[in-house]
CSV table of C-alpha atoms in Angstrom, one decimal:
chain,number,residue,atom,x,y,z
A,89,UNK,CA,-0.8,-29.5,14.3
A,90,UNK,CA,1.8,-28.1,16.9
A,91,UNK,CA,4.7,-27.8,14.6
A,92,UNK,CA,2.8,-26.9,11.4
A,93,UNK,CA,1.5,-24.0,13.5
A,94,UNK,CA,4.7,-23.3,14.2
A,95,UNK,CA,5.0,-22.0,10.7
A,96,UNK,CA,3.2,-19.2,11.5
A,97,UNK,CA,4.6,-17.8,15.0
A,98,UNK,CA,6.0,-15.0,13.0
A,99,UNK,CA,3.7,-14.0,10.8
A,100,UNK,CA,3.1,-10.2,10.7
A,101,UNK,CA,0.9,-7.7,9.2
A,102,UNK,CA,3.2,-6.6,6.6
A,103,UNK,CA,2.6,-10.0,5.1
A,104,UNK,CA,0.1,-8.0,3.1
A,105,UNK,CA,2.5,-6.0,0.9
A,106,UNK,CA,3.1,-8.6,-1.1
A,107,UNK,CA,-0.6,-8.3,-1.6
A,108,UNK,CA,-0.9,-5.0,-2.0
A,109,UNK,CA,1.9,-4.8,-4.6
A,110,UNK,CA,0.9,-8.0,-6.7
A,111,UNK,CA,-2.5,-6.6,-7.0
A,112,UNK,CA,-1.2,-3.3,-8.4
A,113,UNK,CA,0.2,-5.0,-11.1
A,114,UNK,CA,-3.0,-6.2,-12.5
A,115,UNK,CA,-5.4,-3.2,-11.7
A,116,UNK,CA,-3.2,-1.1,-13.2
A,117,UNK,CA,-2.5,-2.9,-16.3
A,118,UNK,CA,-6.5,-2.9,-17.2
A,119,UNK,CA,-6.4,0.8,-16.6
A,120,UNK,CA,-3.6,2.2,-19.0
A,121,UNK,CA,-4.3,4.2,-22.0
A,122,UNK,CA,-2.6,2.0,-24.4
A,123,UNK,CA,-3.3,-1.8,-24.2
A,124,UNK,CA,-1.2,-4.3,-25.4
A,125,UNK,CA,-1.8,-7.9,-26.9
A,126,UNK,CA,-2.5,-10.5,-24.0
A,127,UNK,CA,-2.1,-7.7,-21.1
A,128,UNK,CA,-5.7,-8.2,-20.1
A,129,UNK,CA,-5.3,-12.1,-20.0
A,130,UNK,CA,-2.1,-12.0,-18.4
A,131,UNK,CA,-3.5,-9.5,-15.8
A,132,UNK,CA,-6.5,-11.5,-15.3
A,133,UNK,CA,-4.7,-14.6,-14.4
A,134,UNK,CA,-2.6,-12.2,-12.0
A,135,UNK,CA,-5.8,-11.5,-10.3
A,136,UNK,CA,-6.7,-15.4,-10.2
A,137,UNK,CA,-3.2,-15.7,-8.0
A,138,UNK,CA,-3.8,-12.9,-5.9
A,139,UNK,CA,-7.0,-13.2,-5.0
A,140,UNK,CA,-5.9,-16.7,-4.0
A,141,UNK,CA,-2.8,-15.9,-2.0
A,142,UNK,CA,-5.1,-13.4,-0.1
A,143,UNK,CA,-7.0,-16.2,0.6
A,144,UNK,CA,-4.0,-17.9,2.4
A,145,UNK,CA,-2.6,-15.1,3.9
A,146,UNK,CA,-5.8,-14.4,5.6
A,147,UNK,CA,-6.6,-18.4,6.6
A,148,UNK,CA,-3.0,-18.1,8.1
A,149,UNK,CA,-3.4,-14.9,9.9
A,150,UNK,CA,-6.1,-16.8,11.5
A,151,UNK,CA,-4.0,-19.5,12.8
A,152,UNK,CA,-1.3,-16.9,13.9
A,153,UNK,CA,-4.0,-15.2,16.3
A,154,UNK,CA,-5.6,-18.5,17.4
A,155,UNK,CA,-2.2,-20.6,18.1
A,156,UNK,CA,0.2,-17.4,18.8
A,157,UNK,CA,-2.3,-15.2,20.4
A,158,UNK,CA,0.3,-13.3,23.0
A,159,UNK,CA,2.6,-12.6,19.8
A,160,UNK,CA,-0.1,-11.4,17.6
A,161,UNK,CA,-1.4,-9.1,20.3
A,162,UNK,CA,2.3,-7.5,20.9
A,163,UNK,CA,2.7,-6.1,17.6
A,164,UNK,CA,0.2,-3.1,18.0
A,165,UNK,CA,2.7,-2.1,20.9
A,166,UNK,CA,6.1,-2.4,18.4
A,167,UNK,CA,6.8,1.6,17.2
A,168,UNK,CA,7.4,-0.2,14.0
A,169,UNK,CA,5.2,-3.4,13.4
A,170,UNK,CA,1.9,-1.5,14.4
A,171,UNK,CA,2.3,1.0,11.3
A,172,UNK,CA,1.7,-2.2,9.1
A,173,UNK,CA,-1.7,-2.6,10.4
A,174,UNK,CA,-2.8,-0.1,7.5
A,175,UNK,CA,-1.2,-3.5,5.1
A,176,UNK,CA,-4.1,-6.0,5.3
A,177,UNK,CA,-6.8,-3.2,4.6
A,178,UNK,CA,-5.3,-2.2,1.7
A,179,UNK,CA,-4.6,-5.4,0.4
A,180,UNK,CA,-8.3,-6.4,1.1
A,181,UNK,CA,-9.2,-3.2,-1.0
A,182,UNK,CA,-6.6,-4.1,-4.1
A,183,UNK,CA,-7.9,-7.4,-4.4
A,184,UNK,CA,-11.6,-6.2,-4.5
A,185,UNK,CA,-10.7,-3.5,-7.6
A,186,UNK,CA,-9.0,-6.3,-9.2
A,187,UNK,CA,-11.9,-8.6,-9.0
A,188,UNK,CA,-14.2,-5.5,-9.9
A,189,UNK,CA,-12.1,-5.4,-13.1
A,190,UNK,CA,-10.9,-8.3,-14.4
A,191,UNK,CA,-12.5,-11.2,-11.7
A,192,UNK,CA,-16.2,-10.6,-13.7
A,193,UNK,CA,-14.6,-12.4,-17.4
A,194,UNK,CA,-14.3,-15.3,-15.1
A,195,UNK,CA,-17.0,-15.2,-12.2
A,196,UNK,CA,-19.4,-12.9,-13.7
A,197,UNK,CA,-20.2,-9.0,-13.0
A,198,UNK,CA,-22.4,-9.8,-10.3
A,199,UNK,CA,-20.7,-12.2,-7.8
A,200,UNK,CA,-17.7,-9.9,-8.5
A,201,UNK,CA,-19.5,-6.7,-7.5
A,202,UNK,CA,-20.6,-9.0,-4.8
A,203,UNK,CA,-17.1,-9.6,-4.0
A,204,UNK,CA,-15.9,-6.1,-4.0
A,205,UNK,CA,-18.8,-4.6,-2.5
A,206,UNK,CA,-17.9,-6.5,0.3
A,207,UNK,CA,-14.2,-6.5,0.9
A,208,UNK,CA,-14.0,-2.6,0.1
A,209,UNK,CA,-16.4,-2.4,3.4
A,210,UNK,CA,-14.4,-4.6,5.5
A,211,UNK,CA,-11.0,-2.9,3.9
A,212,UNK,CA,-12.7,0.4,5.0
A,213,UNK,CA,-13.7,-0.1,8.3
A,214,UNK,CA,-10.3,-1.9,9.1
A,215,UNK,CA,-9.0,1.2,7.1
A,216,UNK,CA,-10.6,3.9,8.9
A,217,UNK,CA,-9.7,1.9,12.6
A,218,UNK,CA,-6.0,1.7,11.2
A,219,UNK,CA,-5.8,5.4,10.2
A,220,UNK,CA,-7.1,6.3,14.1
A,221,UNK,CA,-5.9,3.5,16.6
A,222,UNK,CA,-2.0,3.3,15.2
A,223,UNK,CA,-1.7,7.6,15.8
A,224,UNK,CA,-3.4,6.6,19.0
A,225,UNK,CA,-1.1,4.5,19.8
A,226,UNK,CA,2.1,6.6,18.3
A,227,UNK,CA,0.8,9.5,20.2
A,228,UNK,CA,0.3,7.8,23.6
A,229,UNK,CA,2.6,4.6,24.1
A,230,UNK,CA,5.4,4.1,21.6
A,231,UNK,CA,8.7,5.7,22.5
A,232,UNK,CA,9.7,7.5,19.2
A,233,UNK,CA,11.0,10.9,17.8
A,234,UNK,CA,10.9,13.2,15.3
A,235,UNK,CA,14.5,11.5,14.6
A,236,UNK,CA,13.1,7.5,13.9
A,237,UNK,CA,10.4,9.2,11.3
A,238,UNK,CA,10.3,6.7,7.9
A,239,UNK,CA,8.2,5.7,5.2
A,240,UNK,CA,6.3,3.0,7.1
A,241,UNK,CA,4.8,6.1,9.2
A,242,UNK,CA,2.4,6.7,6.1
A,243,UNK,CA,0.9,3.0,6.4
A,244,UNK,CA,-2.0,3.6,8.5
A,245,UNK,CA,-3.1,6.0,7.3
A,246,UNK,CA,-3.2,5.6,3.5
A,247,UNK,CA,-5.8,2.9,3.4
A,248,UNK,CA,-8.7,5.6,3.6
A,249,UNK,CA,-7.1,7.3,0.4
A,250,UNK,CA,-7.4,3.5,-1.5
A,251,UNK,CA,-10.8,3.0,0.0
A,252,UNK,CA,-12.1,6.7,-2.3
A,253,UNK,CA,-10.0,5.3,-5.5
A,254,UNK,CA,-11.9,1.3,-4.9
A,255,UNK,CA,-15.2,3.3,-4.1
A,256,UNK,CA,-14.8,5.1,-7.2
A,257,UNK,CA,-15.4,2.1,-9.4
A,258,UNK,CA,-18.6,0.7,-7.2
A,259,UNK,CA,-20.1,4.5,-8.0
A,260,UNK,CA,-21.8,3.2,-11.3
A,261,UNK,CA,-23.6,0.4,-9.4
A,262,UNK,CA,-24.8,2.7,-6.4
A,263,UNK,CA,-28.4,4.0,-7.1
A,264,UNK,CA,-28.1,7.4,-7.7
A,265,UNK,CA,-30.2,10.1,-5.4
A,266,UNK,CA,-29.1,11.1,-1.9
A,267,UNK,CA,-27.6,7.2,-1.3
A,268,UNK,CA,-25.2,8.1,-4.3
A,269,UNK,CA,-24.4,11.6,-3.3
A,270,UNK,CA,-23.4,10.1,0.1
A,271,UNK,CA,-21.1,7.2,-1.1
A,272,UNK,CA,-18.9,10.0,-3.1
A,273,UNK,CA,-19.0,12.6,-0.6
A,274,UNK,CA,-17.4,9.9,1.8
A,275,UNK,CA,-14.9,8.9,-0.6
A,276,UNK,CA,-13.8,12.6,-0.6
A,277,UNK,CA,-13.8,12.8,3.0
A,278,UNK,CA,-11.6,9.7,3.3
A,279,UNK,CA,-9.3,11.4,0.6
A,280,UNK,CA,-9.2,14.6,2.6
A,281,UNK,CA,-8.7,12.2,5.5
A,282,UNK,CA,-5.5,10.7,4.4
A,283,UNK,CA,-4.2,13.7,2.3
A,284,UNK,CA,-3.8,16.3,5.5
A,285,UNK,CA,-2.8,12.9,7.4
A,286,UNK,CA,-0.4,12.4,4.5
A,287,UNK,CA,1.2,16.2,4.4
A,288,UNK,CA,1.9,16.0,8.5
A,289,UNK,CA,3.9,13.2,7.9
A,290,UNK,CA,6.2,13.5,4.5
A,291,UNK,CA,7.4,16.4,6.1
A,292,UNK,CA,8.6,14.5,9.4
A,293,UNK,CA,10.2,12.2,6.8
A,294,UNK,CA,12.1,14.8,5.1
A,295,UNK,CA,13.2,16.1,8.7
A,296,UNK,CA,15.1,12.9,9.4
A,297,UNK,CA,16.9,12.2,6.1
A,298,UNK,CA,18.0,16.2,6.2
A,299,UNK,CA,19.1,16.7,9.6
A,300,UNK,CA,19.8,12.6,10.9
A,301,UNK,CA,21.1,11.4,7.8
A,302,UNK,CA,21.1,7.8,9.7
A,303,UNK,CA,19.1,6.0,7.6
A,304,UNK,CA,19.4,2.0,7.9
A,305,UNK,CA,20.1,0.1,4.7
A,306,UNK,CA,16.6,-1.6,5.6
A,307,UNK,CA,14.7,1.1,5.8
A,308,UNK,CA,15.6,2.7,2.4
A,309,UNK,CA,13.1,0.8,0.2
A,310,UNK,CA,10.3,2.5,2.6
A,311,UNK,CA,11.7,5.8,1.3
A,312,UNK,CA,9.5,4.9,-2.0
A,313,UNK,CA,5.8,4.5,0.3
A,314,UNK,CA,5.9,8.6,0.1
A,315,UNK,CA,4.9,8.1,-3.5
A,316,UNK,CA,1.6,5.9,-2.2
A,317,UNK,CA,-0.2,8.7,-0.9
A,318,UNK,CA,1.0,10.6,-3.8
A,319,UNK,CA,-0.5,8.6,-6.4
A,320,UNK,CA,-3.2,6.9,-4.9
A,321,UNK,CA,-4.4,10.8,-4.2
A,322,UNK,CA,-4.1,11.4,-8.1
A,323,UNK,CA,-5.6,8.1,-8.9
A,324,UNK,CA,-8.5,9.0,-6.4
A,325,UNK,CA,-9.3,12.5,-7.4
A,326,UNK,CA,-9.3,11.8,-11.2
A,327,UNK,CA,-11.8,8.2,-10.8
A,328,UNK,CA,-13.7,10.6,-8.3
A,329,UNK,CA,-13.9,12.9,-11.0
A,330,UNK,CA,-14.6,10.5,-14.1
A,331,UNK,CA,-17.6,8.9,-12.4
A,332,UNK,CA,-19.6,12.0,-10.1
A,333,UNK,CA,-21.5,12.7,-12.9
A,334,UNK,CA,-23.3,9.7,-11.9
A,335,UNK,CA,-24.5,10.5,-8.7
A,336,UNK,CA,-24.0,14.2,-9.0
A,337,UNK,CA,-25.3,16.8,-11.7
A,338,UNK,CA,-24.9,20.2,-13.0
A,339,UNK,CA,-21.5,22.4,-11.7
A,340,UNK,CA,-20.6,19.8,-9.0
A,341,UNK,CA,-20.2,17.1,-11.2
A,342,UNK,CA,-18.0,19.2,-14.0
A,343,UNK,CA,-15.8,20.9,-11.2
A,344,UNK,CA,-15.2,17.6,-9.2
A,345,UNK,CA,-14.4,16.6,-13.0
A,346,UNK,CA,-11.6,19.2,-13.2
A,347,UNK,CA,-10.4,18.9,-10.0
A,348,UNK,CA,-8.9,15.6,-10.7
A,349,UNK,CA,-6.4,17.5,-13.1
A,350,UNK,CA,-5.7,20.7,-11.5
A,351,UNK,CA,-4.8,18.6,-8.0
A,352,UNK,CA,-3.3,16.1,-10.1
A,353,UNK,CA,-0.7,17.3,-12.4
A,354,UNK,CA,0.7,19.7,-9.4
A,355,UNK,CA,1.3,16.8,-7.1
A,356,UNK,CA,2.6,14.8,-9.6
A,357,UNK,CA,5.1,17.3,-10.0
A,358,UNK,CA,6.6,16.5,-6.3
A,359,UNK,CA,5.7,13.0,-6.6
A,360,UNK,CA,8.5,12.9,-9.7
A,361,UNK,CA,10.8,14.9,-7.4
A,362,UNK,CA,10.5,12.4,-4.7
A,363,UNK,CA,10.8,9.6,-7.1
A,364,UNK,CA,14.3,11.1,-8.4
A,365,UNK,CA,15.3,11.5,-4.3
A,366,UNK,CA,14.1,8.3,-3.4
A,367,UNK,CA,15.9,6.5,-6.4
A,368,UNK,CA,19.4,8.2,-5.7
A,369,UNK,CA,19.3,7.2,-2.6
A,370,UNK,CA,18.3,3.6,-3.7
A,371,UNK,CA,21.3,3.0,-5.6
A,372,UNK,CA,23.3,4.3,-3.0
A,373,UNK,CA,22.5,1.9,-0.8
A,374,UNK,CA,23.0,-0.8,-3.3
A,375,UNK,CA,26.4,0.2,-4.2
A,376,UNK,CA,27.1,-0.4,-0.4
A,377,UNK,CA,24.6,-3.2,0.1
A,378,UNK,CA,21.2,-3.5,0.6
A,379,UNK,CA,20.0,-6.6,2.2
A,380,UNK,CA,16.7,-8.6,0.9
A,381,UNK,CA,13.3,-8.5,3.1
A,382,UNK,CA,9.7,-8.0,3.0
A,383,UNK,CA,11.2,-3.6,2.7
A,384,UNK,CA,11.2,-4.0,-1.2
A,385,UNK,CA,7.6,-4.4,-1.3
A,386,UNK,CA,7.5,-0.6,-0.9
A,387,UNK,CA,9.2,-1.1,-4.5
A,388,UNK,CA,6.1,-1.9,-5.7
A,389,UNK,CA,2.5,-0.7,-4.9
A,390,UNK,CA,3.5,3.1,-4.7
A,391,UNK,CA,4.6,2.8,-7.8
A,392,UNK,CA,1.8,1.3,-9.1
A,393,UNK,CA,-0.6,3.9,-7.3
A,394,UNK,CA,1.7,6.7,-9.8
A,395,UNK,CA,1.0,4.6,-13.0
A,396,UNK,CA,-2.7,4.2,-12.1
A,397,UNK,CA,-2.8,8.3,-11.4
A,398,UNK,CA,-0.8,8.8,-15.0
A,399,UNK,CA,-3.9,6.7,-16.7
A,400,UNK,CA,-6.2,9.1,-14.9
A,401,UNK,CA,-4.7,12.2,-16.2
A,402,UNK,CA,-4.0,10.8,-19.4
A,403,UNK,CA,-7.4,10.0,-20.0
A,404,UNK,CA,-8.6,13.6,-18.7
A,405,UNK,CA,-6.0,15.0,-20.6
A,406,UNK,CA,-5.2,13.0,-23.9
A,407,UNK,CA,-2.0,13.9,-23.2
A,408,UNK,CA,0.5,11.9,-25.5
A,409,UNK,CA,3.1,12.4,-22.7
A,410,UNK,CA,1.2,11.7,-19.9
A,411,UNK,CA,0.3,8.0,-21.7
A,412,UNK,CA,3.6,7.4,-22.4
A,413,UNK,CA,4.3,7.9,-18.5
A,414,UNK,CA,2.0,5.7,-17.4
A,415,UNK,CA,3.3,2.9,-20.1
A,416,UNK,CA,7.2,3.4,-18.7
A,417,UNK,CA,6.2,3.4,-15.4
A,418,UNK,CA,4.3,-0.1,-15.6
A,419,UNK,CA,7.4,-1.3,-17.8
A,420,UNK,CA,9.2,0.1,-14.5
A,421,UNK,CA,6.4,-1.4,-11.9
A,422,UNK,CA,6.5,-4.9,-13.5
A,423,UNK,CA,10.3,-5.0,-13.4
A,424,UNK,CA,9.9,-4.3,-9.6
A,425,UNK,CA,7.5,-7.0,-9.1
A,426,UNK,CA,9.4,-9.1,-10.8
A,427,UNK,CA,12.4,-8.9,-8.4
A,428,UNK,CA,10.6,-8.6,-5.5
A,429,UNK,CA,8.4,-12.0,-5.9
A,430,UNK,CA,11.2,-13.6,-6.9
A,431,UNK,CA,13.5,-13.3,-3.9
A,432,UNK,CA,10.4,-13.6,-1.8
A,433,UNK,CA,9.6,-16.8,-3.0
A,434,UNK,CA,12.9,-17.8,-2.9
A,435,UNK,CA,13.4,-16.3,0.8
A,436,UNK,CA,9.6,-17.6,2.1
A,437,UNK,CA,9.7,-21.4,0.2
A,438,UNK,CA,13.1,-22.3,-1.1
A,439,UNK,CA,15.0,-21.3,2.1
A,440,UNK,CA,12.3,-20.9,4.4
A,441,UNK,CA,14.4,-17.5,6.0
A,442,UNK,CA,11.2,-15.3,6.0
A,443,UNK,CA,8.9,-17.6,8.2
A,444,UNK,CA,11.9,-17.5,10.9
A,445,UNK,CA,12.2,-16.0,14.5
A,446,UNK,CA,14.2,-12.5,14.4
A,447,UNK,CA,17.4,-13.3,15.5
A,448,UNK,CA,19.1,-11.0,18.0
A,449,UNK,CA,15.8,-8.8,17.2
A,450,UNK,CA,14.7,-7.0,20.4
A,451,UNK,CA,11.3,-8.5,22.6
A,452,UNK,CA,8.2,-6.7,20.1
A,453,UNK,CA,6.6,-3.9,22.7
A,454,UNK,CA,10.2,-2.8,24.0
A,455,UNK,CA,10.2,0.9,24.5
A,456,UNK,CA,14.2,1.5,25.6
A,457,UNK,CA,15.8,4.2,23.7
A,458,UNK,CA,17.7,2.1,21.5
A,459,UNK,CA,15.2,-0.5,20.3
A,460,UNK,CA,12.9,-0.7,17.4
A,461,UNK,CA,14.1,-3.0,15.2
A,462,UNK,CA,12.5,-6.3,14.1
A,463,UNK,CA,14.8,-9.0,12.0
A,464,UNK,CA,15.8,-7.7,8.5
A,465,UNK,CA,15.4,-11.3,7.4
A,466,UNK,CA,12.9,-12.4,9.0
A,467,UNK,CA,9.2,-11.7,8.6
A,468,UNK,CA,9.3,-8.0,10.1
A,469,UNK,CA,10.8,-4.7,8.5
A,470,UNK,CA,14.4,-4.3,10.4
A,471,UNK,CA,14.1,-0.5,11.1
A,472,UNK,CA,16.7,0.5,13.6
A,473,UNK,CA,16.3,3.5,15.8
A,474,UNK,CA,18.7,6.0,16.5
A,475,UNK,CA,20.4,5.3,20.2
């Protein structure tokens, strides 16, 4: 038991990227405007393997607190590590949509509202505690400035935003009346929450790469979480929209309605910018080498929150363009996903690098000037700080 424990010492929150951006892929393919032969099937069976590695990932998160309880309890103290507490949340919230949407051909419509109901509370609660105790924690112990701002910043405190997109798609089951009216007035609370959260933040971001230019090889797939907010914003203002005339009525229900376009297509206007900045950068730092680790995730489920805001507008709009967006992007997300299980697999089961200690990595809760940096091969984000 000792040794197979052992497997787990360094397991850490960010783990759940992998679940966040392999559930992406499947929600997002039941959602956009044009379907294609087998894409339902294929992204049903994609939920099947999701929902079971969440499964896992939570049984072994388990053992990681139960057998490596002093190294689980350091990484709220790590100016890095604790921002991927937002992570499991999120990918607790993914997985729930996913079952929501394509789980009930296989389990049935009941046990998978069952299932959703209940993981988007517990993804919400954790959420909501990520989105307040990380800031805490920024604000009053970690050692960090203006100058060691990045992508992972944004983790915390997105999971509210994903919480009013999943609550979207439990509105049609919530009895309508003053119970209704209060399950989408929270949603848009929690969007409001993580938006003005959101816009204190990309600007911090865009601070460092303008005036530091120091960015670490590591740290430039987080670059591409800036578009999470983004489009999990659009995606949440358009569902929003689509579904309060079920618990709403009369001018409410048609302006919340047109809200979801006039916020969305504006945003999506920088979220295209960024996407052009972020990718530049990207293949800069490949031309010079950009080393593998659990980083490219961030590949992934921002992306996936743009095409899922595309399908929205598009099917607000009927906007040819906007539906042939949201069909390159998925071409785009898969391609991603693609890449990034792949060398996971190969880096978590085939070599066995991502389940090892960080090497040379600095003790998790040091505060010195110079350290914040976990392994870059290992199971945390290597995110070195400026000296």
């Amino acid at each position: 038991m000792g040794k197979l424990s052992d497997l787990f010492a360094n397991l850490t929150p960010n783990w759940f990227a992998s679940i966040m951006g392999t559930g992406i892929v499947a929600t997002a393919a039941v959602t956009l405007p044009i379907q294609f032969p087998g894409l339902r099937i294929a992204a049903t069976v994609l939920w099947g393997v999701v929902f079971l590695l969440l499964i896992l990932l939570t049984a072994s998160t388990v053992v990681h607190w139960v057998r490596h309880r002093e190294t689980a309890l350091s990484h709220h103290n790590h100016p890095v590590m604790a921002h991927f507490y937002g992570a499991p949340p999120m990918a607790m919230l993914t997985v729930g949509a996913a079952t929501l949407l394509l789980g009930k051909d296989v389990i049935g419509e009941r046990l998978a509202l069952g299932i959703d109901a209940g993981l988007w509370i517990l993804g919400t609660v954790l959420g909501l505690a990520s989105a307040v105790a990380v800031p805490y924690l920024q604000f009053t112990r970690h050692n960090v400035t203006a100058a060691d701002a990045f992508g992972g910043w944004l983790m915390p405190v997105v999971p509210p935003m994903v919480s009013a997109s999943t609550g979207a798609l439990l509105l049609p089951y919530v009895p309508s009346g003053q119970l209704g009216l209060t399950m989408l007035m929270a949603c848009y609370a929690m969007f409001g929450l993580s938006l003005m959260a959101s816009l204190i933040i990309i600007p911090l971001i865009w601070y460092r790469l303008a005036l530091h230019k120091d960015l670490a090889a590591s740290a430039v797939p987080t670059l591409w979480i800036v578009l999470g907010p983004l489009g999990q914003s659009i995606t949440a203002a358009n569902l929003l929209g689509s579904n309060a005339h079920l618990v709403a009525s009369g001018t409410l229900a048609s302006a919340l309605e047109v809200f979801g376009v006039l916020y969305g297509v504006p945003v999506l206007g920088f979220a295209l910018m960024w996407a052009a900045l972020a990718a530049v950068i990207t293949v800069r730092t490949l031309r010079r080498g950009l080393p593998f680790s659990l980083t490219w995730w961030s590949f992934t489920f921002p992306l996936g929150t743009c095409v899922t805001g595309l399908s929205g507008l598009a099917a607000h709009t009927h906007l040819a363009v906007f539906e042939a967006m949201a069909v390159g992007g998925y071409a785009l997300l898969l391609g991603a996903w693609a890449v990034v299980a792949t060398r996971t697999f190969h880096g978590s089961v085939v070599k066995g690098v991502l389940f090892q200690a960080p090497g040379g990595a600095a003790p998790v809760g040091a505060a010195s000037a110079g350290v914040a940096s976990c392994s870059v091969v290992g199971s945390s984000f290597g995110l070195p700080r400026r000296a």
